[in-house]
Coordinates of C-alpha atoms in Angstrom, one line a residue:
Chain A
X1229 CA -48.8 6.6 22.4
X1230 CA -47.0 3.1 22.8
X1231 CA -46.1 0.6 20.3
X1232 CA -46.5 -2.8 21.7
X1233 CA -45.3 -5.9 20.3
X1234 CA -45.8 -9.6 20.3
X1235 CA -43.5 -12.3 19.5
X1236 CA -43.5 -15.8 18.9
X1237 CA -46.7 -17.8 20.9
X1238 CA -47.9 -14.5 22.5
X1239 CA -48.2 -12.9 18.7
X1240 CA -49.9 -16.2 17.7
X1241 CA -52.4 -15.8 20.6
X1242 CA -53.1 -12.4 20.8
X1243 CA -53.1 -12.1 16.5
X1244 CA -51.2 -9.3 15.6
X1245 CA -47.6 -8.7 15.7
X1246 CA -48.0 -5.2 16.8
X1247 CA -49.3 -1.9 17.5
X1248 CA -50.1 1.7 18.8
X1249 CA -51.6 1.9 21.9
X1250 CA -53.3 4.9 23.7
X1251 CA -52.9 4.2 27.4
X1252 CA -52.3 6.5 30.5
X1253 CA -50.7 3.1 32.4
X1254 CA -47.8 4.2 34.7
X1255 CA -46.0 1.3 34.4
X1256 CA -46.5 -2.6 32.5
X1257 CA -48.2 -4.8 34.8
X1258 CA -51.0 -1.5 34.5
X1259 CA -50.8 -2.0 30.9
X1260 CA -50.9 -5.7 30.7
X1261 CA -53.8 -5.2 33.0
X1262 CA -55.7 -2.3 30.3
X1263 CA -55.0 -5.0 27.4
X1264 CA -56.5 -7.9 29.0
X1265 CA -59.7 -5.8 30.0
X1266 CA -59.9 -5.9 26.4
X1267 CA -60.6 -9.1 24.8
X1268 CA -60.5 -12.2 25.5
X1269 CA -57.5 -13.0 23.0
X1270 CA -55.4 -10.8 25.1
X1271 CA -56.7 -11.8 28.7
X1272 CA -55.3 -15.5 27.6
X1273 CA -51.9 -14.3 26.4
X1274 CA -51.4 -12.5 29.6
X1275 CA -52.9 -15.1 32.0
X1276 CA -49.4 -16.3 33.3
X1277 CA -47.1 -13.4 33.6
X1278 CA -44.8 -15.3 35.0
X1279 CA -44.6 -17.5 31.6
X1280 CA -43.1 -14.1 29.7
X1281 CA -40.6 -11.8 29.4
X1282 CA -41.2 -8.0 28.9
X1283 CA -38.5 -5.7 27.2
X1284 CA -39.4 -1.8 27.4
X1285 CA -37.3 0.2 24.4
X1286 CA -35.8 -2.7 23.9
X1287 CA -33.7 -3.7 26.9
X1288 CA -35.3 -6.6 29.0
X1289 CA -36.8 -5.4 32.1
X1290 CA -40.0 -6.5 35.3
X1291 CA -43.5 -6.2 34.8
X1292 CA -43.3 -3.0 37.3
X1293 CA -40.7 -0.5 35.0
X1294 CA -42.5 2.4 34.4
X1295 CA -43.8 3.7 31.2
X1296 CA -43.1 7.4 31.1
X1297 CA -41.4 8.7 28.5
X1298 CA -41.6 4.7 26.6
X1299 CA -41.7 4.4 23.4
X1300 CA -42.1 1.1 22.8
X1301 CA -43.2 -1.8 25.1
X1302 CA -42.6 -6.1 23.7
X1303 CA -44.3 -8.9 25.2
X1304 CA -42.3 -12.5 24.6
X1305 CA -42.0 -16.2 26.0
X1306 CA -38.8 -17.1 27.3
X1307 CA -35.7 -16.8 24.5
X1308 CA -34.7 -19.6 22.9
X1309 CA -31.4 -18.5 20.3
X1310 CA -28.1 -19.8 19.9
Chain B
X527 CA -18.8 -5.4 12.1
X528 CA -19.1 -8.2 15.1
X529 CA -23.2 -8.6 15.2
X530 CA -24.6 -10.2 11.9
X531 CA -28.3 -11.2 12.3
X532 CA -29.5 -12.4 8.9
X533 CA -32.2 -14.6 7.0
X534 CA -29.6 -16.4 4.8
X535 CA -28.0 -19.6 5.0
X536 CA -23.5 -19.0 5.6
X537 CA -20.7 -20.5 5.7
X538 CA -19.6 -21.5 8.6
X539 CA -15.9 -22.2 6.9
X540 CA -15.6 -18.3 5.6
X541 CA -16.8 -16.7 8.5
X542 CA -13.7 -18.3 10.9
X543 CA -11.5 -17.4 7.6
X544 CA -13.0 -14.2 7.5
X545 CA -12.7 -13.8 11.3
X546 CA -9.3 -15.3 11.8
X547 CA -8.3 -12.3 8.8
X548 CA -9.6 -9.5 11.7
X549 CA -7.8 -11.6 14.6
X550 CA -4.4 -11.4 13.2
X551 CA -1.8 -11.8 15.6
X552 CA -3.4 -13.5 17.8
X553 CA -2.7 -16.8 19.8
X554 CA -6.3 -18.1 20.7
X555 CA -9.3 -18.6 18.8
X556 CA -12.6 -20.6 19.8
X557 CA -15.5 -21.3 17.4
X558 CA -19.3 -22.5 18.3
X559 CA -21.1 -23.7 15.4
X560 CA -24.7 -24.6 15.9
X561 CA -26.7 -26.7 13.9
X562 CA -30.4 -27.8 13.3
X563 CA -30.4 -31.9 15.0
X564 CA -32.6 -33.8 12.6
X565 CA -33.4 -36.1 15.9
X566 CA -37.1 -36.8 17.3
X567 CA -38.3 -36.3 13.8
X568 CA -37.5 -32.5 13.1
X569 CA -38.2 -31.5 9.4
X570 CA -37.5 -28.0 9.9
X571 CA -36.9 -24.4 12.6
X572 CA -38.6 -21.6 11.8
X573 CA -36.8 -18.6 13.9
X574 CA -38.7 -15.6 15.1
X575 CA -36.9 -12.6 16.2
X576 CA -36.9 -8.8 17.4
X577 CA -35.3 -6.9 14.5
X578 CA -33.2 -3.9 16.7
X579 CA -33.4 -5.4 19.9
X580 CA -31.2 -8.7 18.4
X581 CA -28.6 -6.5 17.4
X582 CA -28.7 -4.4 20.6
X583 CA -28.4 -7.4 22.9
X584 CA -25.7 -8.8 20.9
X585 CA -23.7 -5.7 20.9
X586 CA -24.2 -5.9 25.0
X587 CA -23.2 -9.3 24.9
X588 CA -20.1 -8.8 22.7
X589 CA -18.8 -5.7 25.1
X590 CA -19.1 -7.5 28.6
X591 CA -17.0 -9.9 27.3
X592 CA -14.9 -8.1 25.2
X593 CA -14.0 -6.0 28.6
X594 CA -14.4 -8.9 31.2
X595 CA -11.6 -11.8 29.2
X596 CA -9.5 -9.0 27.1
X597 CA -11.2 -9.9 24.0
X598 CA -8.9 -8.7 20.7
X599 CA -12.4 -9.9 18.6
X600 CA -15.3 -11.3 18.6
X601 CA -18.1 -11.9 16.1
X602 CA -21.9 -13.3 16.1
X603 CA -23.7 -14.5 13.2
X604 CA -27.4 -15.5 13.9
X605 CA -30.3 -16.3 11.7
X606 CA -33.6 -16.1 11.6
X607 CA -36.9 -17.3 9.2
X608 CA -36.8 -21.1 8.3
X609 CA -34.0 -23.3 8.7
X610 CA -33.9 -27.6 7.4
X611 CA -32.0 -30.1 9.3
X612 CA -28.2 -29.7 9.0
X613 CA -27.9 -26.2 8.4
X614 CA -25.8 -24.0 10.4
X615 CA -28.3 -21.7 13.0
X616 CA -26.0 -19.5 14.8
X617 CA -22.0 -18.9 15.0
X618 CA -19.6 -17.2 17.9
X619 CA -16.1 -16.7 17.1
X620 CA -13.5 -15.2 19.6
X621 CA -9.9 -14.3 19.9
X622 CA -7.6 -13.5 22.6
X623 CA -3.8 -14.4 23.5
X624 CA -4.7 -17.4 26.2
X625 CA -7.1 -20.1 25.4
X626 CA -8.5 -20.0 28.9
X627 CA -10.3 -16.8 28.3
X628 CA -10.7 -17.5 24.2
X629 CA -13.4 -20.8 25.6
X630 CA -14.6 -19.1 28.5
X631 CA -15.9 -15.8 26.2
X632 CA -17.5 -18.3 23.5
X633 CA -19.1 -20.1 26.4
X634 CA -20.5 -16.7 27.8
X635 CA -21.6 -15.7 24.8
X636 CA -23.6 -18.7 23.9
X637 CA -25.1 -18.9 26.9
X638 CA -26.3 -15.2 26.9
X639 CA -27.6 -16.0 23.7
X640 CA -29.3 -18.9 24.5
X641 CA -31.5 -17.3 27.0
X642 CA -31.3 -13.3 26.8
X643 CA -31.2 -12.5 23.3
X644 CA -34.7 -12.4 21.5
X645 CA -35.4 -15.4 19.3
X646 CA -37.8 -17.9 19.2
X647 CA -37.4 -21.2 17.8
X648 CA -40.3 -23.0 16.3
X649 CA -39.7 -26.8 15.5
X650 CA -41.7 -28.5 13.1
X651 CA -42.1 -32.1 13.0
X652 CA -44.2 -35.6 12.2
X653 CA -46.5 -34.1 15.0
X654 CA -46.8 -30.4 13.9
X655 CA -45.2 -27.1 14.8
X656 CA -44.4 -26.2 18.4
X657 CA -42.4 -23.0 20.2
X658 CA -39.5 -24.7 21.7
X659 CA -39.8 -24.4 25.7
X660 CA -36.7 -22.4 27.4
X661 CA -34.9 -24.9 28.9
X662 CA -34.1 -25.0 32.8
X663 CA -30.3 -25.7 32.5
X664 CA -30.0 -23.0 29.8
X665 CA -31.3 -20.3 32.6
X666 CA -29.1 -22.0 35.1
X667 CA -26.2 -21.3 33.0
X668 CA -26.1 -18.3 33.4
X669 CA -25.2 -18.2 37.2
X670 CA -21.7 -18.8 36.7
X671 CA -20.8 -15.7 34.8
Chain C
X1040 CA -8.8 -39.0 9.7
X1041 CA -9.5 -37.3 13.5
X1042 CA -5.5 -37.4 13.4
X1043 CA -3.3 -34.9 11.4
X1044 CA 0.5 -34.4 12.0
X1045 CA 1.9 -32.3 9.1
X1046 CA 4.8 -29.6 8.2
X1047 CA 2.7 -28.1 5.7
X1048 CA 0.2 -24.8 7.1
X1049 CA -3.3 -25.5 6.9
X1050 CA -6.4 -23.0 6.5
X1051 CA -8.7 -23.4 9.5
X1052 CA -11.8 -22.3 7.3
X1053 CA -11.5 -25.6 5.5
X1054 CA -10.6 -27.4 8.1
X1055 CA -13.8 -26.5 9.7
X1056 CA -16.1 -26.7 6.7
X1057 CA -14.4 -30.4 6.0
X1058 CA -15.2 -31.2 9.8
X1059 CA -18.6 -30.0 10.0
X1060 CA -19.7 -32.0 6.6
X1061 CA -18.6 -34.8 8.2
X1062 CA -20.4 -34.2 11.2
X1063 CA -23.8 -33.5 9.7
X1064 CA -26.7 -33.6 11.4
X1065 CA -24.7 -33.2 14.7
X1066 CA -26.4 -30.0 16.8
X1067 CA -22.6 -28.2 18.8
X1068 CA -19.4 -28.0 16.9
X1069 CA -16.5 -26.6 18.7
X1070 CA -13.2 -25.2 17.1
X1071 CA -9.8 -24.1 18.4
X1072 CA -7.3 -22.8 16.5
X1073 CA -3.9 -21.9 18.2
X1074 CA -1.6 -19.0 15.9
X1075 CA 1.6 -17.8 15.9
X1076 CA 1.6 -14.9 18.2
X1077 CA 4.1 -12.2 17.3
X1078 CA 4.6 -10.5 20.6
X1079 CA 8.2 -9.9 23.1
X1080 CA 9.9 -10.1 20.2
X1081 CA 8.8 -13.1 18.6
X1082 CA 9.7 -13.7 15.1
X1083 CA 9.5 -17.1 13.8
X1084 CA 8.6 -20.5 15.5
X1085 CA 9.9 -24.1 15.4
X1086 CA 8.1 -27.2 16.1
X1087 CA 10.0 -30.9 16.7
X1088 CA 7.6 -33.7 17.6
X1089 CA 8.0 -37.5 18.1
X1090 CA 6.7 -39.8 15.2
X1091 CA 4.5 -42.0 15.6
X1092 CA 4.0 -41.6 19.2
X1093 CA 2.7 -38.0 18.4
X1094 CA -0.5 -39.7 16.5
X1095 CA -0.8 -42.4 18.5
X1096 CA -1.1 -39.8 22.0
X1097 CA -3.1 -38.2 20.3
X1098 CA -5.3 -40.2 19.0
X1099 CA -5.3 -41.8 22.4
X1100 CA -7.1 -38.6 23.5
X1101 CA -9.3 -38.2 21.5
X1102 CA -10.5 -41.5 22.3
X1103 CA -10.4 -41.2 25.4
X1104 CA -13.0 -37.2 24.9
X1105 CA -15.2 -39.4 22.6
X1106 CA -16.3 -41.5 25.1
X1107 CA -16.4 -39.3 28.0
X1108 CA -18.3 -36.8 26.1
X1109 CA -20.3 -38.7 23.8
X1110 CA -18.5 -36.8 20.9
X1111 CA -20.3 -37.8 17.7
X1112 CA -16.9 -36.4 15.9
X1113 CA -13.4 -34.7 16.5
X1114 CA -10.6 -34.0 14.9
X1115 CA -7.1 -32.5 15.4
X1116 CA -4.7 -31.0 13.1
X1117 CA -0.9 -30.1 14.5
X1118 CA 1.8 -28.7 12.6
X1119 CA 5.5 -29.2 12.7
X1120 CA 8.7 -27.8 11.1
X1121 CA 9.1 -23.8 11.3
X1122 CA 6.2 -21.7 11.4
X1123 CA 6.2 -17.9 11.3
X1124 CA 4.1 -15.3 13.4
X1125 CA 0.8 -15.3 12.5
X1126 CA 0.4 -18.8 11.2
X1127 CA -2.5 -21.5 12.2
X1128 CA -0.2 -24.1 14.7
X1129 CA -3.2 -26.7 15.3
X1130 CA -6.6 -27.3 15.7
X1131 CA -9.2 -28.9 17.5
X1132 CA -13.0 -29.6 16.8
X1133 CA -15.5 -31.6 18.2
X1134 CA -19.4 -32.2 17.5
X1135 CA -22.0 -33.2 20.2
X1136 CA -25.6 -33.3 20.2
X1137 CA -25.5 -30.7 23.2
X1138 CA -22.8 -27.5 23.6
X1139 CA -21.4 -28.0 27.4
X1140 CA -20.2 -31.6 26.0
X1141 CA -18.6 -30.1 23.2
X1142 CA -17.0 -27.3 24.8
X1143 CA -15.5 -29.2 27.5
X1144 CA -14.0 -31.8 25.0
X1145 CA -12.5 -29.4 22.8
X1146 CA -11.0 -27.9 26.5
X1147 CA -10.1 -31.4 27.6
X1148 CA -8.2 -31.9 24.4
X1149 CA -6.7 -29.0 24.4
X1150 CA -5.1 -29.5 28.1
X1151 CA -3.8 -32.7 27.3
X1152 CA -2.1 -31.4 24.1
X1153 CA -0.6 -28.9 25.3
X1154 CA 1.3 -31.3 28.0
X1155 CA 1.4 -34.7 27.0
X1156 CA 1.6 -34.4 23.4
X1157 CA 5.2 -34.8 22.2
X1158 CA 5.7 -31.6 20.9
X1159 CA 8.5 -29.2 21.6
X1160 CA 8.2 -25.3 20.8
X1161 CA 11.4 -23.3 20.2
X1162 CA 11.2 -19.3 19.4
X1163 CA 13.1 -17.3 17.8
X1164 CA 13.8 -13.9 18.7
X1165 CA 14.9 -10.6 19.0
X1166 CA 17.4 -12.5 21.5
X1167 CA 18.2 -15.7 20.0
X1168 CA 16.5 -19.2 19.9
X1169 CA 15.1 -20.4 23.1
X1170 CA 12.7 -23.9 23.9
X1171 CA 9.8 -22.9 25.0
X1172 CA 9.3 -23.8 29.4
X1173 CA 6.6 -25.6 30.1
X1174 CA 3.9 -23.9 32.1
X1175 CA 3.1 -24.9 36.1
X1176 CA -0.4 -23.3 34.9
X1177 CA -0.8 -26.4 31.6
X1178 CA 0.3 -28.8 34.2
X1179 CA -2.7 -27.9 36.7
X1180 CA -5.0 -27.4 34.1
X1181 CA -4.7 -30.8 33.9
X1182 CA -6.5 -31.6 36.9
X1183 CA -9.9 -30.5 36.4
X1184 CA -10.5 -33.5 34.2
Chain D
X470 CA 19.0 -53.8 22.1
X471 CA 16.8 -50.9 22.6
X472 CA 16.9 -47.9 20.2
X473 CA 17.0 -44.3 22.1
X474 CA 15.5 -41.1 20.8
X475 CA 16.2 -37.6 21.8
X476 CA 14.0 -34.8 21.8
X477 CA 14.3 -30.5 22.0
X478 CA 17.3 -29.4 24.5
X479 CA 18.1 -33.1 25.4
X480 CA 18.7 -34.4 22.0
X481 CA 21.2 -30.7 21.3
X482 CA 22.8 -31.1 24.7
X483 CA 24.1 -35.2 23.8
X484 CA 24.4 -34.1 19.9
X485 CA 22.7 -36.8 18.1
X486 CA 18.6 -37.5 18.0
X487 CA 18.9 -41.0 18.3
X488 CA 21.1 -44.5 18.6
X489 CA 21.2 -48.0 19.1
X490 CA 22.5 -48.7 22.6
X491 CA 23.7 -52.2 23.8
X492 CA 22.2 -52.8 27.6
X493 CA 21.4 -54.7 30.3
X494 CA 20.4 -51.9 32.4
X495 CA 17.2 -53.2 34.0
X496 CA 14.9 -50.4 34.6
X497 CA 14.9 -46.5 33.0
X498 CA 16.8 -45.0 35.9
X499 CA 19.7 -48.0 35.2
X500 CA 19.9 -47.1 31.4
X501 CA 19.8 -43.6 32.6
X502 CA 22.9 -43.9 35.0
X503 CA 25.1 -46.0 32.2
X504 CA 24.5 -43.5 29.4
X505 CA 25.3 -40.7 32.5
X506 CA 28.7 -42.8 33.0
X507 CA 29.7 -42.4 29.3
X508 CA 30.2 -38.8 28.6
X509 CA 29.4 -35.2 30.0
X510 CA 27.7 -34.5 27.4
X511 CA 25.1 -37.6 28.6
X512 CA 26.0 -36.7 31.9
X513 CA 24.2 -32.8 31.5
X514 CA 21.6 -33.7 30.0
X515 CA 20.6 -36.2 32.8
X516 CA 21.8 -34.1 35.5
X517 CA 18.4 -33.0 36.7
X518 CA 16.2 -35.8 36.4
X519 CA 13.1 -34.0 37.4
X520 CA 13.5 -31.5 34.1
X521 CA 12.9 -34.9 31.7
X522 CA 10.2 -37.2 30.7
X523 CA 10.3 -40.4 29.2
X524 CA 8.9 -42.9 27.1
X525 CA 8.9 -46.2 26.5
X526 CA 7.7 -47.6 23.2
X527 CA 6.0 -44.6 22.7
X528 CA 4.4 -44.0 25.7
X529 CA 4.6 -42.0 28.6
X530 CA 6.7 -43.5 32.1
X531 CA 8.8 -42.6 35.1
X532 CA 11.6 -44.0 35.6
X533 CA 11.3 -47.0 37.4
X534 CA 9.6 -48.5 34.4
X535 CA 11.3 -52.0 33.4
X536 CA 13.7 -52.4 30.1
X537 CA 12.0 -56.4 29.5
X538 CA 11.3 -56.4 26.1
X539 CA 11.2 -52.4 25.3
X540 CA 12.5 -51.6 21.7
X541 CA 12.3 -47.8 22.1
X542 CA 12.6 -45.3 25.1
X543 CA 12.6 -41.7 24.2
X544 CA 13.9 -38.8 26.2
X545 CA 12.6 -35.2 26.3
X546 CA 11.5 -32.4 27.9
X547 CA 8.2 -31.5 29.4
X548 CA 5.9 -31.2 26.3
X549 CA 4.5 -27.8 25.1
X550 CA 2.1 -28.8 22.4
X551 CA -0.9 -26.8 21.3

């Protein structure tokens, strides 16, 4: 099991903030590809990959890291700090 | 402890007092203040971030360029949840003997965090709330580190 | 005031909380602060400058960053007289609506200070009193603006 | 008459930080040469031209700068501010 998160405008559009997640995906792009199967909501957040940012465990990584062994996967626009 | 990430307002004043206490001894020190602009009618920043990862990234941050200019200190304060006009956002405060590598870590730093620590700034204004687009320089500045 | 040329010390923190309310609503504030250091030996400091042309080179500077930059404020503070290891010398700060513009100013005015601010540094140490050499590396700093 | 200031190692090596000196020298380098013609003390501390700076009423010059109408020229050192 996974935790996923959301942040900022992908949160807003998907609804939730987080959660667990079954899934059997070997790596991210398979999971953002199980999650928009889903519903709509999440088919619209993920409709431009190239529009967000993925940390695995939290350390920034690409859309193909793989998920063995992952405890937690985020899904984020851009950063905008400082 | 160099990474604060926190909810409440500070004082920009005490933390390079409280900073320049740690840094004794030491010939160089560069502050970055940054501030909510009241400009294009901003009322207000609400700041979204990743509670763990923030403080992980920072701590990253803060030890490539601790190592990379000979750092003897350097300190972050960010916050997060909703900020009005004119209050302080964010702080980076380093310390080494030459002022060369004093600006150059403060510059670093800011523009890691600018674009590779996880927040999210929401500005709200006469014409709503909007997630504030990264920005194409910010992303370019980070090709000459 | 953007110009202050005293013998008495000065604490940073309040220099930079008096700079920043002044500065309100501005979104980059940069500080410098240059200390003391007590290494080789070093045990106390002393500091002659030229009156009045000391303010007026200075304030000649800043003019000069304020328009190049855009600066929406700055400020420097120099000391003079003795000073012992570990004490604030000067400091700069200046305010921009974006960080790179502030950065650079507070860089720019920290070149020219260094080398064409009447200020002469003597140390004392282990070994006597010495004047403090000018450095071929302040001189060619000089040329990136 | 112009008055002349002294600053860091030039101002110990003549003795005195500043004075009222009676000239018609026409130029910097001219004042230069008839304080050098006084005394050795004067005469050290302008040996090495190159070493100094100068000002005239408060700001920075070289040494061909004219005397006409100056009230104040100040030598030094190069400057280690900051």
């Amino acid at each position: 099991m996974i935790t996923v998160l959301y942040f900022a405008w992908v949160r807003e559009r998907i609804g939730l903030p987080r959660e667990d997640v079954e899934t059997s995906a070997v790596t991210v792009a398979d999971l953002v590809a199980e999650l928009s199967a889903r519903e709509d909501r999440y088919a619209v957040a993920f409709s431009d990959i190239a529009a967000l940012r993925v940390a695995v465990d939290q350390s920034l990584t690409t859309f193909d890291a793989p998920l063995a062994g992952v405890r937690e996967v985020a899904f984020f626009p851009p950063m905008t700090g400082g | 402890m160099p990474v604060v990430v926190q909810q409440a307002a500070f004082d920009p004043g005490q933390v390079v007092s409280d900073f320049m206490a740690t840094a004794s001894g030491v010939g160089a020190i560069v502050t970055f203040c940054g501030v909510v602009r009241g400009d294009a009618g901003l009322t207000a920043m609400d700041i979204e971030h990743y509670p763990g990862m923030t403080e992980r990234a920072i701590a990253a941050m803060i030890e490539k360029a601790t190592r990379r200019w000979n750092l003897t200190g350097a300190h972050v304060i960010h916050r997060y949840g909703r900020l009005e006009v004119g209050e302080p956002i964010m702080m980076v405060a380093t310390a080494s003997t030459h002022r060369a590598a004093a600006f150059e870590a403060a510059e670093f730093l800011m523009d890691y965090l600018k674009s590779r620590a996880p927040f999210w700034k929401k500005e709200t204004g006469s014409d709503g709330e909007s997630w504030v687009a990264a920005k194409d320089d910010d992303e370019a500045a980070l090709n000459r580190w």
